[in-house]
Coordinates of C-alpha atoms and ligand atoms in Angstrom, one line a residue:
M1 CA -24.9 -29.5 -57.0
K2 CA -24.3 -27.9 -53.6
N3 CA -23.7 -24.5 -55.1
F4 CA -26.6 -24.9 -57.4
F5 CA -29.0 -25.5 -54.5
R6 CA -27.6 -22.5 -52.6
W7 CA -28.2 -20.5 -55.7
V8 CA -31.8 -21.8 -56.0
G9 CA -34.2 -19.8 -54.0
G10 CA -37.7 -18.6 -54.3
V11 CA -39.5 -18.3 -57.6
E12 CA -36.3 -17.5 -59.6
G13 CA -34.8 -20.7 -58.2
L14 CA -37.8 -22.7 -59.1
T15 CA -37.6 -21.6 -62.7
A16 CA -33.9 -22.4 -62.7
L17 CA -34.7 -25.8 -61.3
M18 CA -37.2 -26.3 -64.1
V19 CA -34.6 -25.3 -66.6
L20 CA -32.2 -27.9 -65.2
I21 CA -34.8 -30.6 -65.2
G22 CA -35.6 -29.6 -68.7
L23 CA -31.9 -30.1 -69.7
V24 CA -31.7 -33.5 -68.2
G25 CA -35.0 -34.6 -69.8
A26 CA -38.1 -33.8 -67.9
P27 CA -41.6 -35.1 -68.3
S28 CA -43.3 -33.2 -71.0
S29 CA -45.7 -31.5 -68.6
L30 CA -42.8 -29.7 -67.1
M31 CA -41.4 -28.6 -70.4
G32 CA -43.9 -25.8 -70.6
Q33 CA -41.8 -24.0 -68.0
N34 CA -38.6 -24.1 -69.9
A35 CA -36.2 -21.3 -70.6
H36 CA -38.6 -19.9 -73.2
F37 CA -41.7 -18.6 -71.6
H38 CA -44.4 -21.3 -72.1
N39 CA -42.4 -22.8 -75.0
A40 CA -42.6 -19.6 -77.0
P41 CA -40.8 -20.0 -80.3
A42 CA -37.2 -18.6 -80.1
S43 CA -38.1 -16.0 -82.7
T44 CA -40.6 -14.3 -80.3
R45 CA -37.8 -13.6 -77.8
A46 CA -36.3 -10.8 -79.9
Q47 CA -39.6 -9.5 -81.2
K48 CA -39.9 -5.8 -80.4
N49 CA -43.0 -4.2 -79.0
P50 CA -44.1 -2.0 -82.0
L51 CA -45.7 0.5 -79.6
A52 CA -42.4 1.2 -77.9
G53 CA -40.4 4.2 -78.8
A54 CA -36.7 4.5 -79.3
G55 CA -35.9 4.1 -75.6
G56 CA -38.1 1.1 -75.3
K57 CA -40.8 3.1 -73.6
V58 CA -44.4 2.8 -74.5
A59 CA -46.5 6.0 -74.7
A60 CA -48.8 6.5 -71.7
G61 CA -51.8 6.6 -73.9
A62 CA -51.2 3.1 -75.2
V63 CA -50.6 1.7 -71.6
T64 CA -53.9 3.3 -70.5
A65 CA -55.7 1.8 -73.5
G66 CA -54.2 -1.6 -72.5
G67 CA -55.3 -1.1 -69.0
K68 CA -58.9 -0.7 -70.1
L69 CA -58.7 -3.8 -72.2
Y70 CA -57.1 -5.6 -69.4
A71 CA -59.8 -4.6 -66.9
D72 CA -62.4 -5.9 -69.4
K73 CA -60.8 -9.1 -70.6
C74 CA -58.2 -10.3 -68.1
A75 CA -58.9 -8.9 -64.6
G76 CA -61.7 -11.3 -64.0
C77 CA -59.2 -14.1 -63.7
H78 CA -55.8 -12.5 -63.0
G79 CA -57.1 -9.8 -60.6
S80 CA -57.3 -6.2 -61.5
G81 CA -53.9 -5.5 -60.1
G82 CA -52.4 -8.6 -61.8
G83 CA -52.1 -10.4 -58.4
G84 CA -53.5 -13.7 -59.6
A85 CA -55.5 -16.0 -57.5
G86 CA -55.7 -19.8 -57.0
N87 CA -54.1 -21.4 -60.1
V88 CA -54.2 -18.2 -62.2
P89 CA -50.7 -16.8 -62.1
A90 CA -49.7 -13.3 -61.0
L91 CA -48.7 -11.1 -63.8
Y92 CA -47.1 -8.2 -61.9
R93 CA -44.1 -10.4 -61.0
G94 CA -42.7 -13.7 -61.9
A95 CA -42.4 -15.3 -65.3
T96 CA -44.4 -12.7 -67.2
Q97 CA -42.1 -9.9 -66.0
R98 CA -39.0 -11.9 -66.8
A99 CA -40.2 -12.8 -70.3
T100 CA -39.7 -10.5 -73.2
D101 CA -42.6 -8.4 -74.6
G102 CA -42.6 -10.7 -77.7
E103 CA -42.9 -13.8 -75.7
V104 CA -45.8 -12.4 -73.7
F105 CA -47.5 -11.2 -76.9
W106 CA -47.1 -14.7 -78.3
F107 CA -48.6 -16.4 -75.3
V108 CA -51.5 -14.0 -75.0
T109 CA -52.2 -14.6 -78.7
E110 CA -52.0 -18.4 -78.4
G111 CA -53.4 -19.0 -74.9
S112 CA -53.2 -22.3 -73.3
A113 CA -56.7 -23.7 -73.6
S114 CA -56.0 -26.9 -71.7
N115 CA -54.7 -24.9 -68.7
G116 CA -57.6 -22.4 -68.6
M117 CA -55.9 -19.5 -70.3
P118 CA -58.0 -18.3 -73.3
A119 CA -56.4 -17.4 -76.7
W120 CA -56.7 -13.7 -77.6
G121 CA -55.7 -14.0 -81.2
S122 CA -59.1 -12.6 -82.3
L123 CA -58.3 -9.2 -80.8
P124 CA -56.6 -6.8 -83.2
E125 CA -52.9 -7.0 -83.0
E126 CA -52.6 -3.4 -81.8
E127 CA -54.9 -4.1 -78.8
R128 CA -52.9 -7.2 -77.9
W129 CA -49.7 -5.1 -77.8
E130 CA -51.5 -2.5 -75.7
I131 CA -52.4 -5.2 -73.3
V132 CA -48.9 -6.5 -73.2
S133 CA -47.6 -2.9 -72.6
Y134 CA -50.0 -2.6 -69.7
V135 CA -49.2 -5.9 -68.2
K136 CA -45.5 -5.1 -68.4
S137 CA -46.2 -1.7 -66.7
L138 CA -47.4 -3.6 -63.6
K139 CA -43.9 -4.8 -62.8
G140 CA -43.4 -4.6 -59.1
A141 CA -46.8 -3.0 -58.5
R142 CA -48.8 -4.2 -55.6
P143 CA -51.3 -6.8 -56.4
V144 CA -54.2 -4.9 -55.1
S145 CA -57.4 -4.9 -57.0
K146 CA -59.0 -1.7 -58.1
M147 CA -62.7 -1.5 -57.5
A148 CA -63.3 -1.4 -61.3
G149 CA -61.9 -4.9 -61.7
A150 CA -63.1 -6.2 -58.3
G151 CA -66.6 -6.7 -59.5
A152 CA -69.8 -5.2 -58.2
P153 CA -70.2 -3.7 -54.8
V154 CA -71.2 -6.3 -52.3
K155 CA -74.3 -5.1 -50.5
T156 CA -75.9 -6.9 -47.6
N157 CA -79.5 -7.4 -46.9
A158 CA -78.9 -8.3 -43.3
A159 CA -81.0 -6.4 -40.7
M160 CA -79.1 -3.6 -39.1
P161 CA -77.2 -4.8 -36.0
T162 CA -78.4 -4.3 -32.5
E163 CA -76.1 -3.5 -29.6
P164 CA -74.0 -4.8 -28.2
F165 CA -73.2 -6.8 -31.4
V166 CA -72.4 -4.4 -34.2
D167 CA -70.8 -4.3 -37.7
F168 CA -69.1 -1.8 -40.0
R169 CA -72.4 -0.1 -40.9
V170 CA -72.6 1.4 -37.4
E171 CA -69.0 1.8 -36.4
E172 CA -68.5 5.5 -36.0
P173 CA -65.7 7.4 -34.2
G174 CA -66.9 8.2 -30.6
T175 CA -69.5 5.4 -30.4
V176 CA -69.3 3.3 -27.2
H177 CA -70.1 -0.4 -27.1
K178 CA -70.1 -2.8 -24.2
I179 CA -70.5 -6.6 -24.4
T180 CA -71.1 -8.6 -21.3
V181 CA -71.2 -12.4 -20.8
Q182 CA -75.0 -12.1 -20.3
D183 CA -75.3 -10.8 -23.8
L184 CA -73.8 -13.9 -25.4
P185 CA -76.0 -16.0 -27.7
A186 CA -76.0 -19.7 -27.6
P187 CA -73.4 -21.4 -29.9
Y188 CA -74.5 -21.8 -33.5
G189 CA -77.0 -19.0 -33.3
T190 CA -76.2 -18.2 -36.9
D191 CA -74.3 -20.0 -39.6
S192 CA -70.6 -19.7 -39.6
A193 CA -69.8 -17.1 -42.3
D194 CA -66.9 -17.2 -44.8
N195 CA -66.7 -13.5 -45.5
G196 CA -63.0 -12.6 -45.9
P197 CA -62.6 -9.2 -47.7
E198 CA -61.1 -8.4 -51.0
V199 CA -58.6 -5.7 -50.4
V200 CA -59.0 -3.0 -53.0
E201 CA -57.0 0.2 -53.7
R202 CA -58.1 3.2 -51.7
S203 CA -60.1 5.4 -53.9
A204 CA -59.3 9.1 -54.0
G205 CA -62.1 10.1 -51.6
A206 CA -61.5 7.4 -49.0
W207 CA -59.7 8.4 -45.8
P208 CA -59.8 7.1 -42.2
K209 CA -62.3 8.9 -39.9
A210 CA -61.4 10.0 -36.4
P211 CA -63.5 11.9 -33.8
P212 CA -64.0 15.6 -34.1
G213 CA -60.8 17.6 -33.2
F214 CA -58.6 14.8 -34.6
K215 CA -56.8 14.8 -37.9
V216 CA -55.6 11.8 -39.9
E217 CA -52.6 12.1 -42.2
L218 CA -50.7 9.6 -44.3
Y219 CA -47.3 9.1 -42.5
A220 CA -45.7 6.6 -44.8
T221 CA -46.8 4.6 -48.0
G222 CA -45.4 2.0 -50.2
L223 CA -44.5 -0.4 -47.4
E224 CA -44.6 -4.2 -47.8
N225 CA -47.0 -5.8 -45.3
P226 CA -46.3 -3.4 -42.4
R227 CA -47.5 -5.1 -39.2
L228 CA -46.4 -4.3 -35.6
I229 CA -45.0 -0.8 -34.9
R230 CA -43.1 0.2 -31.7
T231 CA -41.5 3.4 -30.6
A232 CA -37.9 3.1 -29.5
P233 CA -36.6 4.9 -26.4
N234 CA -34.9 7.5 -28.6
G235 CA -38.2 8.1 -30.5
D236 CA -37.5 6.2 -33.7
Y237 CA -40.3 3.9 -35.0
F238 CA -39.5 0.2 -35.5
V239 CA -41.9 -1.5 -38.0
A240 CA -42.1 -5.3 -38.7
E241 CA -42.6 -6.0 -42.4
S242 CA -43.6 -9.5 -41.7
G243 CA -44.2 -10.5 -45.3
S244 CA -40.8 -9.3 -46.5
G245 CA -38.9 -10.5 -43.4
K246 CA -37.7 -7.1 -42.6
I247 CA -37.5 -4.7 -39.7
L248 CA -37.6 -1.0 -40.7
V249 CA -36.8 2.1 -38.8
L250 CA -38.7 5.3 -39.5
R251 CA -37.7 8.6 -38.0
G252 CA -39.3 11.9 -37.4
I253 CA -42.4 13.7 -38.5
T254 CA -42.1 16.4 -41.1
A255 CA -44.3 19.5 -41.2
E256 CA -46.5 17.6 -43.7
G257 CA -46.8 14.7 -41.3
K258 CA -44.5 12.4 -43.1
A259 CA -41.5 10.3 -42.0
E260 CA -38.2 12.1 -42.3
L261 CA -36.4 8.9 -43.2
T262 CA -36.8 5.2 -43.5
S263 CA -34.1 2.7 -43.1
V264 CA -34.0 -1.1 -43.4
F265 CA -32.7 -2.2 -40.0
A266 CA -32.6 -6.0 -40.6
T267 CA -33.5 -8.5 -43.3
G268 CA -33.8 -12.2 -43.7
L269 CA -36.1 -12.7 -40.7
K270 CA -38.8 -15.3 -40.6
Q271 CA -42.2 -13.6 -40.4
P272 CA -40.9 -11.1 -37.8
Y273 CA -43.7 -9.5 -35.7
G274 CA -42.9 -8.7 -32.0
I275 CA -40.3 -6.0 -31.3
A276 CA -38.9 -5.1 -27.8
F277 CA -36.0 -3.0 -26.6
Y278 CA -33.9 -4.4 -23.8
P279 CA -33.1 -3.6 -21.1
P280 CA -36.1 -1.4 -20.4
G281 CA -35.4 2.3 -19.9
E282 CA -33.6 5.0 -21.9
K283 CA -30.5 3.0 -23.0
P284 CA -31.3 -0.3 -24.6
E285 CA -28.5 -2.6 -25.7
W286 CA -30.6 -5.0 -27.7
V287 CA -33.6 -5.1 -30.0
Y288 CA -35.5 -8.4 -29.6
V289 CA -37.6 -9.6 -32.5
G290 CA -40.3 -12.3 -32.4
D291 CA -39.8 -14.4 -35.5
T292 CA -42.5 -17.0 -36.0
D293 CA -40.1 -19.8 -34.8
A294 CA -37.7 -18.1 -32.4
V295 CA -37.0 -15.0 -30.4
V296 CA -33.9 -13.4 -32.0
R297 CA -32.0 -10.3 -31.0
F298 CA -29.6 -7.6 -32.4
A299 CA -27.1 -5.5 -30.5
Y300 CA -28.4 -2.0 -30.6
Q301 CA -27.6 1.5 -29.5
N302 CA -30.0 4.5 -29.6
G303 CA -30.0 5.9 -33.1
D304 CA -28.9 2.8 -35.0
L305 CA -30.6 2.6 -38.3
K306 CA -29.0 -0.7 -39.3
A307 CA -28.5 -3.8 -37.1
R308 CA -25.0 -4.3 -35.9
G309 CA -24.0 -7.8 -37.0
R310 CA -25.9 -10.9 -37.3
T311 CA -29.0 -12.2 -35.5
G312 CA -28.5 -13.9 -32.2
R313 CA -31.0 -16.7 -31.6
I314 CA -32.3 -16.4 -28.0
A315 CA -35.1 -19.0 -27.7
A316 CA -36.8 -21.4 -30.0
L317 CA -40.6 -21.1 -30.1
P318 CA -43.3 -23.6 -31.0
H319 CA -44.4 -22.9 -34.6
G320 CA -45.8 -24.5 -37.7
S321 CA -49.4 -24.3 -38.7
G322 CA -51.8 -21.8 -37.3
H323 CA -51.2 -18.4 -35.7
W324 CA -47.8 -17.1 -36.7
T325 CA -47.3 -13.8 -34.9
R326 CA -45.2 -13.7 -31.8
D327 CA -45.3 -10.5 -29.8
V328 CA -42.5 -10.0 -27.2
R329 CA -42.4 -7.7 -24.1
F330 CA -40.2 -7.4 -21.0
S331 CA -41.4 -6.8 -17.5
L332 CA -40.6 -3.3 -16.2
D333 CA -37.8 -4.6 -14.0
G334 CA -36.3 -6.4 -17.1
K335 CA -36.2 -9.7 -15.4
K336 CA -38.7 -11.5 -17.5
M337 CA -39.5 -11.8 -21.2
F338 CA -43.1 -12.6 -22.3
V339 CA -43.9 -14.1 -25.7
G340 CA -47.5 -14.5 -27.0
V341 CA -47.8 -17.8 -29.0
G342 CA -51.2 -18.4 -30.6
S343 CA -52.8 -21.8 -31.1
A344 CA -52.0 -24.0 -34.1
S345 CA -55.7 -24.4 -34.8
N346 CA -59.1 -23.0 -34.3
V347 CA -60.2 -25.4 -31.6
D348 CA -58.1 -28.6 -31.5
D349 CA -57.7 -30.2 -28.1
P350 CA -54.2 -29.8 -26.7
D351 CA -54.7 -33.1 -24.8
T352 CA -54.8 -35.0 -28.0
T353 CA -53.0 -32.7 -30.5
P354 CA -49.2 -32.6 -29.9
G355 CA -48.9 -29.6 -32.2
E356 CA -50.8 -27.5 -29.6
N357 CA -48.1 -28.1 -27.0
N358 CA -47.0 -24.8 -25.5
R359 CA -49.3 -22.9 -27.8
A360 CA -52.3 -20.7 -27.0
D361 CA -50.2 -19.5 -24.1
I362 CA -48.2 -16.6 -23.0
L363 CA -44.7 -18.0 -22.4
E364 CA -42.3 -16.5 -20.0
F365 CA -38.5 -16.6 -20.3
N366 CA -35.4 -15.1 -18.8
P367 CA -34.1 -12.4 -21.1
D368 CA -31.3 -14.7 -22.2
G369 CA -33.9 -17.2 -23.4
S370 CA -33.5 -19.7 -20.6
G371 CA -36.1 -20.8 -18.1
M372 CA -39.2 -21.1 -20.3
R373 CA -42.5 -21.7 -18.5
V374 CA -46.1 -21.1 -19.2
Y375 CA -47.2 -17.7 -17.7
A376 CA -50.8 -17.9 -18.6
Y377 CA -52.8 -20.4 -20.7
G378 CA -56.0 -21.1 -22.6
I379 CA -55.4 -17.8 -24.5
R380 CA -56.1 -18.7 -28.2
N381 CA -53.9 -16.1 -29.7
A382 CA -52.1 -13.3 -27.8
G383 CA -49.3 -13.3 -30.4
G384 CA -50.9 -10.2 -31.9
G385 CA -50.5 -7.9 -29.0
L386 CA -48.8 -7.9 -25.5
E387 CA -48.2 -4.8 -23.5
I388 CA -47.0 -3.8 -20.1
Q389 CA -49.1 -1.3 -18.2
P390 CA -46.5 1.4 -17.8
K391 CA -47.6 2.5 -14.2
T392 CA -48.5 -0.8 -12.6
G393 CA -46.2 -3.1 -14.6
E394 CA -49.1 -5.5 -15.2
L395 CA -49.0 -7.6 -18.3
W396 CA -52.0 -7.1 -20.7
C397 CA -52.9 -8.9 -24.0
S398 CA -55.2 -8.5 -27.0
V399 CA -56.6 -11.8 -28.1
N400 CA -58.2 -13.4 -31.2
E401 CA -60.8 -15.9 -30.0
R402 CA -62.2 -18.9 -31.9
D403 CA -64.4 -19.2 -35.0
G404 CA -67.1 -21.4 -36.2
L405 CA -69.7 -20.8 -33.5
G406 CA -71.7 -18.2 -35.3
D407 CA -71.6 -14.4 -36.0
N408 CA -71.7 -13.3 -32.3
L409 CA -69.5 -15.8 -30.7
V410 CA -66.8 -15.9 -29.3
P411 CA -65.8 -12.3 -28.4
D412 CA -62.2 -11.3 -29.0
Y413 CA -60.8 -9.5 -25.9
I414 CA -58.4 -7.3 -24.2
T415 CA -57.4 -8.1 -20.6
H416 CA -54.8 -7.8 -17.9
V417 CA -53.2 -11.2 -17.5
Q418 CA -53.1 -13.1 -14.2
E419 CA -50.0 -15.2 -13.6
G420 CA -51.0 -18.8 -14.0
G421 CA -54.4 -17.7 -15.2
F422 CA -56.6 -19.9 -17.5
Y423 CA -58.6 -18.1 -20.1
G424 CA -60.7 -21.0 -21.4
W425 CA -59.5 -22.1 -24.8
P426 CA -60.4 -24.6 -26.2
W427 CA -62.8 -26.2 -23.7
W428 CA -64.4 -23.1 -22.3
Y429 CA -65.0 -19.5 -23.3
M430 CA -65.7 -16.2 -21.5
G431 CA -65.7 -18.0 -18.1
G432 CA -67.6 -21.2 -17.7
N433 CA -69.3 -21.5 -21.1
Q434 CA -68.4 -24.8 -22.6
D435 CA -67.4 -25.0 -26.3
P436 CA -69.9 -27.5 -27.7
R437 CA -67.1 -29.1 -29.7
H438 CA -65.5 -30.2 -26.4
K439 CA -68.6 -31.2 -24.5
G440 CA -68.0 -33.0 -21.2
K441 CA -64.3 -32.3 -21.0
H442 CA -62.3 -30.7 -18.2
A443 CA -65.2 -29.9 -15.8
E444 CA -62.5 -29.1 -13.3
L445 CA -61.5 -26.0 -15.3
K446 CA -65.0 -24.6 -15.6
D447 CA -64.7 -22.3 -12.6
K448 CA -61.1 -21.5 -13.3
A449 CA -61.8 -20.0 -16.7
I450 CA -61.3 -16.2 -16.3
V451 CA -63.7 -13.7 -17.9
P452 CA -61.5 -11.1 -19.6
D453 CA -61.8 -7.4 -18.8
V454 CA -63.0 -6.1 -22.2
L455 CA -65.2 -8.2 -24.6
L456 CA -64.8 -7.0 -28.2
Q457 CA -66.9 -7.8 -31.2
P458 CA -66.5 -11.5 -32.0
H459 CA -64.1 -12.2 -35.0
N460 CA -62.7 -8.6 -34.9
A461 CA -59.1 -9.9 -35.0
S462 CA -57.8 -7.7 -32.3
L463 CA -54.1 -7.1 -32.7
E464 CA -51.5 -4.6 -31.4
F465 CA -52.4 -2.1 -28.6
T466 CA -50.7 0.6 -26.6
F467 CA -51.3 2.6 -23.5
Y468 CA -51.6 6.2 -24.3
E469 CA -48.9 8.0 -22.3
G470 CA -48.6 10.9 -24.8
K471 CA -49.4 14.6 -23.9
Q472 CA -51.1 15.6 -27.1
F473 CA -54.6 14.2 -26.8
P474 CA -57.2 15.7 -24.4
A475 CA -56.8 14.8 -20.7
K476 CA -59.6 12.2 -20.8
Y477 CA -57.5 9.9 -23.0
A478 CA -54.6 9.8 -20.6
G479 CA -53.6 6.2 -19.9
D480 CA -56.2 4.7 -22.2
I481 CA -55.7 1.8 -24.5
F482 CA -55.7 2.1 -28.3
T483 CA -56.0 -1.1 -30.3
S484 CA -56.0 -2.1 -33.9
E485 CA -58.7 -4.4 -35.0
H486 CA -57.7 -6.1 -38.3
G487 CA -61.2 -7.1 -39.2
S488 CA -63.5 -10.2 -39.4
W489 CA -64.0 -13.0 -41.9
N490 CA -66.1 -15.3 -39.8
K491 CA -69.1 -12.9 -39.6
A492 CA -71.8 -12.4 -42.2
V493 CA -71.5 -8.6 -42.0
R494 CA -67.9 -7.5 -41.4
A495 CA -66.8 -5.9 -38.2
G496 CA -63.5 -4.5 -37.0
Y497 CA -61.3 -2.8 -39.5
E498 CA -60.9 0.1 -37.1
V499 CA -58.8 1.4 -34.2
I500 CA -60.6 1.4 -30.9
R501 CA -60.1 3.1 -27.6
V502 CA -60.5 1.2 -24.3
P503 CA -61.0 3.8 -21.6
L504 CA -59.3 3.1 -18.3
H505 CA -60.9 6.1 -16.5
G506 CA -57.5 7.2 -15.0
T507 CA -57.6 4.1 -12.8
G508 CA -55.6 1.7 -15.0
K509 CA -58.6 -0.6 -14.9
A510 CA -61.0 -1.4 -17.7
S511 CA -64.7 -1.4 -17.1
G512 CA -65.7 -3.4 -20.1
E513 CA -66.7 -0.8 -22.7
Y514 CA -64.7 0.3 -25.8
E515 CA -65.2 3.1 -28.3
D516 CA -64.8 3.2 -32.1
F517 CA -61.9 5.6 -32.6
V518 CA -60.7 5.5 -36.3
T519 CA -63.0 3.9 -38.9
G520 CA -63.6 4.2 -42.6
F521 CA -61.5 1.3 -44.0
V522 CA -64.5 -0.7 -45.3
V523 CA -65.9 -0.1 -48.7
D524 CA -68.8 -2.5 -48.6
N525 CA -69.5 -6.0 -47.3
G526 CA -67.1 -7.5 -49.9
H527 CA -64.3 -5.0 -50.1
V528 CA -62.0 -3.1 -47.8
W529 CA -59.1 -0.8 -48.6
G530 CA -57.3 -0.8 -45.2
R531 CA -56.7 -3.1 -42.3
P532 CA -55.1 -1.7 -39.1
V533 CA -52.5 -4.0 -37.5
G534 CA -50.2 -2.0 -35.3
V535 CA -50.4 1.1 -33.2
T536 CA -47.9 3.2 -31.2
V537 CA -47.7 6.5 -29.5
A538 CA -45.3 8.9 -31.4
G539 CA -42.9 11.3 -29.7
D540 CA -45.2 14.2 -30.1
G541 CA -48.2 12.3 -28.7
S542 CA -49.9 11.5 -32.0
L543 CA -50.8 7.9 -32.8
L544 CA -49.2 6.0 -35.6
V545 CA -51.3 3.1 -37.1
T546 CA -49.9 0.5 -39.5
D547 CA -52.3 -0.7 -42.2
D548 CA -51.4 -3.8 -44.2
G549 CA -54.4 -3.4 -46.5
S550 CA -53.1 -0.1 -48.0
N551 CA -49.5 -0.9 -47.0
S552 CA -49.2 2.4 -45.2
I553 CA -48.9 4.1 -41.8
W554 CA -51.5 6.6 -40.7
R555 CA -50.9 9.4 -38.2
V556 CA -53.7 10.5 -35.9
S557 CA -53.1 13.8 -34.1
Y558 CA -55.2 16.1 -32.0
T559 CA -55.6 19.6 -33.4
G560 CA -58.7 20.7 -31.5
A561 CA -60.0 22.2 -34.8
K562 CA -63.6 21.3 -35.7
Ligands
HEC1 C1 -60.5 -17.5 -67.8 C2 -59.4 -17.0 -67.0 C3 -58.3 -16.2 -67.7 C4 -58.5 -15.1 -68.4 C5 -59.8 -14.4 -68.8 C6 -57.2 -14.7 -68.8 N1 -56.3 -15.6 -68.3 FE1 -54.2 -15.5 -68.5 N2 -54.0 -17.2 -67.6 C7 -55.1 -18.0 -67.1 C8 -54.5 -19.2 -66.6 C9 -55.3 -20.3 -65.9 C10 -53.1 -19.2 -66.8 C11 -52.1 -20.3 -66.5 C12 -51.9 -21.0 -67.8 C13 -50.8 -22.0 -67.8 O1 -50.2 -22.2 -66.7 O2 -50.5 -22.6 -68.8 C14 -52.9 -17.9 -67.4 C15 -51.6 -17.5 -67.8 C16 -51.3 -16.3 -68.3 C17 -50.0 -15.7 -68.5 C18 -48.7 -16.5 -68.3 C19 -48.3 -16.3 -66.8 C20 -47.3 -17.1 -66.3 O3 -46.7 -16.8 -65.2 O4 -47.0 -18.2 -66.8 C21 -50.1 -14.5 -69.1 C22 -49.0 -13.6 -69.5 C23 -51.5 -14.2 -69.1 N3 -52.2 -15.3 -68.7 C24 -52.1 -13.0 -69.6 C25 -53.4 -12.8 -69.7 C26 -54.0 -11.7 -70.4 C27 -53.2 -10.5 -70.9 C28 -55.3 -11.8 -70.4 C29 -56.4 -10.9 -70.9 C30 -56.2 -10.6 -72.3 C31 -55.6 -13.1 -69.7 N4 -54.5 -13.7 -69.4 C32 -56.9 -13.6 -69.5 C33 -56.4 -17.6 -67.0 C34 -56.9 -16.5 -67.6

């Protein structure tokens, strides 16, 4: 049994487990998942797809025809990319891809009325085989909907926004916004929206937009959930593929703006996100990774494309429900390690919720993982972006604030972090504004709650940022912050889904305003094709931006051309 359970893992394992239960006599409800796909008769297993040629390949024309039928008859439930949703299974992977064509044909013909899958026996046999051919062609494809299957465009009748609170309709590269505490509406000024996007495939004409003089190229595609990206001291780019548990290394930029090579540095990580090289400087000896439940590290020398040996676990982190990303940075002198750990909830009171212990904090450790203490607190989620100001050594963070108080509360923010500082969550926000859900609590903290440096659009989901130390962009960008805004769900008309610039005016200090820098990822109020997550400065001074909507990395360079 021991070996069996080691062998059992993921979806494959589950099926294997079902088989085993089937063998020892399972309740009939489980029998549907037996070795034969949905109890398909044994004869269907060997049945050949009549549209397949000698090599088993189906002509492209038949697959295309199947795709049209699929879009019309199946996509409404299974998603246009076969990604499934809720209790409707995915088709691009899993049992459907493991079953034979004959078994799938049989199931599509019979359906499973009691479980919500219609029978399609009334369709001509050839059409059913075309559909099967198409479904099989989805194997391994990304479950992203095409607009065709994603339903009608989602228009909004909302009035156009007025500054300082804006939305995607007016986000334009070069437009400056500034939100101050005086601008904030009262809580519950609007309903609390539930407006998460459907991510659709990028259409041929869609491309990110940057200010005049900048060019946007597709640096890498076909990634799996690329999140944070950091430039190693030797110029390689480390990318956390959080969904697949991997760290990738990408190297170089070809004349066409593409990566010269991609290598898998490490696998088997637990929702990896933060990446830091240690000690700071030109010759790191370790790569630290922020898994969701621990900081781990790998021995490293410049140029390594694969981790040397196994993960070393450095420090356990509070984890479980809620925000899962853990960014990791070192102080310039290498003496301290900072880890952003977001809250477990939207607004639970840490006084009465043990799960919030040491969360919504920036934690500080020694580089060996010892000596944990809270460096700053009341920061709902700085796990998405921590950075050290390269000149002053100051710690900065990018923060996702809370939801549920209406479209225009509470602003996300970017700020330098004061040691021991309290940033409000969950009792206060943006200084001494009390969260109505915690009325009357912690009056003594009211005047302690710090107003952050830069207030961003509420619900923007501000993630990774970087200080621009490159030489390529015009001088006015020197030292400025670039940040990826993953995009809202708790706002009636979506905002974010862009890269922004926070000017520091050559002073290293923010004055509150920010500027839309790269936009164009939103299709309409229901659909987006891209979602910026990470951003880093490349060796040549261009910006690389990860996008976990289109699973790609964009390169933004300055050419000066109009
Ligand atoms: C009304 C919603 C709906 C529509 C339309 C629909 N399906 Fe399904 N489909 C389901 C549900 C629900 C299940 C799960 C049934 C079960 O578990 O027994 C399912 C199961 C399946 C499975 C088995 C997947 C698995 O992992 O077990 C296949 C294959 C499949 N559908 C193909 C299709 C095809 C092809 C079409 C279009 C011709 C289609 N479906 C249309 C709802 C739908």
